Coordinates of C-alpha atoms in Angstrom, one line a residue:
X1 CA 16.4 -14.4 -27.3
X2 CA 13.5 -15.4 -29.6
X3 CA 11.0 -15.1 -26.9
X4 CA 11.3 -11.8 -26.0
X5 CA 10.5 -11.0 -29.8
X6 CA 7.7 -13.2 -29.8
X7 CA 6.3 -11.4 -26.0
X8 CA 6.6 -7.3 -27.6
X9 CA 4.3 -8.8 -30.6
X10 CA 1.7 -10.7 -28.0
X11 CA 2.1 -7.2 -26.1
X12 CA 1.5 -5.0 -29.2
X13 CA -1.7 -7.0 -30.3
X14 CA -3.1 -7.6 -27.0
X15 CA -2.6 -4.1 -25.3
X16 CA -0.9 -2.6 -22.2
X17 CA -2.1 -1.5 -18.9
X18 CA -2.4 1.6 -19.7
X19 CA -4.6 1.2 -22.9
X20 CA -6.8 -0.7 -20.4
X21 CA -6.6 2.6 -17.9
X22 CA -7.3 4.6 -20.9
X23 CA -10.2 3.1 -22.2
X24 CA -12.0 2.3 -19.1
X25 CA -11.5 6.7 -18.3
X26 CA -13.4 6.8 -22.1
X27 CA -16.1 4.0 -21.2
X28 CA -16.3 5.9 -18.0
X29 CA -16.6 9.6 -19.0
X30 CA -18.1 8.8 -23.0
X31 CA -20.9 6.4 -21.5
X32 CA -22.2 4.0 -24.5
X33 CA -21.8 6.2 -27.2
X34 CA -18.1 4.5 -26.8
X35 CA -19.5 0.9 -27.6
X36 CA -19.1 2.4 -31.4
X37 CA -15.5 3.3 -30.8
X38 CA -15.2 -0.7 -30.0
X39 CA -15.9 -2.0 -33.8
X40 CA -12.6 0.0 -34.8
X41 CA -9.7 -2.7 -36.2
X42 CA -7.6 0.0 -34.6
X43 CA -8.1 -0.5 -31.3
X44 CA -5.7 -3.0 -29.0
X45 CA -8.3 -6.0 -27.1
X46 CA -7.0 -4.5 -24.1
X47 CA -8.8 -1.1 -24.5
X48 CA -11.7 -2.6 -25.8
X49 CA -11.9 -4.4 -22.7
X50 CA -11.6 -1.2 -20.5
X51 CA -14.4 0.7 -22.4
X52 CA -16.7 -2.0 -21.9
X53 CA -15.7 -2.1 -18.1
X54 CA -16.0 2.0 -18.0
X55 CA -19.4 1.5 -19.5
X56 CA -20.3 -0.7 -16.7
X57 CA -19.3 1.3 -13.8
X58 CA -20.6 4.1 -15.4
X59 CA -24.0 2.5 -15.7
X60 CA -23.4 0.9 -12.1
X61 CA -22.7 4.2 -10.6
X62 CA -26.3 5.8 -12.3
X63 CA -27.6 2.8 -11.0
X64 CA -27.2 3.3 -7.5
X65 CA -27.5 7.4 -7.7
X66 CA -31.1 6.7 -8.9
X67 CA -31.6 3.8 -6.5
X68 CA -30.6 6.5 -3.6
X69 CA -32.8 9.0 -4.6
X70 CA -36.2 6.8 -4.1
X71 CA -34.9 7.0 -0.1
X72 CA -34.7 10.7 0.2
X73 CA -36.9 11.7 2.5
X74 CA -40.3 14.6 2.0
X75 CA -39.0 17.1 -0.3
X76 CA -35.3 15.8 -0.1
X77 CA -34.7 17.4 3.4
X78 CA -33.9 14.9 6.0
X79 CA -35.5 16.7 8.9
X80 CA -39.3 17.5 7.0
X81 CA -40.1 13.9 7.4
X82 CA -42.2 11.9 5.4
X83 CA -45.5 14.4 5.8
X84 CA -46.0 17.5 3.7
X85 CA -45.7 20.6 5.7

């Protein structure tokens, strides 16, 4: 009985899955202009969390895009080789 109560209030402070899914789709797609959104009393811990975890793949993700594009080869066409035309 009285710890169901006491579980929906832990719940409703704390966050659900799907504020987690939610913010990490914010961190993700908003970048670090969402690190302000994360000062906001407003927000459950949960979401917080998932911004900060959306920022990091988001910044992991650039991360190895730039990282792959030191390997492409002469002019970024596999077949021209590493020597100018």
């Amino acid at each position: 009985g009285g710890l169901e109560g006491f579980d929906q209030m832990e719940e409703a402070s704390e966050g659900t899955q799907a504020d987690f899914m939610l913010g990490m789709i914010m961190g993700f797609v908003f970048g670090i202009i969402m690190l302000f959104w994360i000062w906001d009393r407003g927000i459950v811990r949960r979401q917080k969390l998932g911004i900060l975890c959306g920022i990091g793949a988001n910044f992991t993700l650039g991360l190895m895009r730039l990282q792959s594009r030191e390997h492409v080869p002469y002019h970024g066409h596999p077949a021209a080789g590493m020597h100018p035309p």
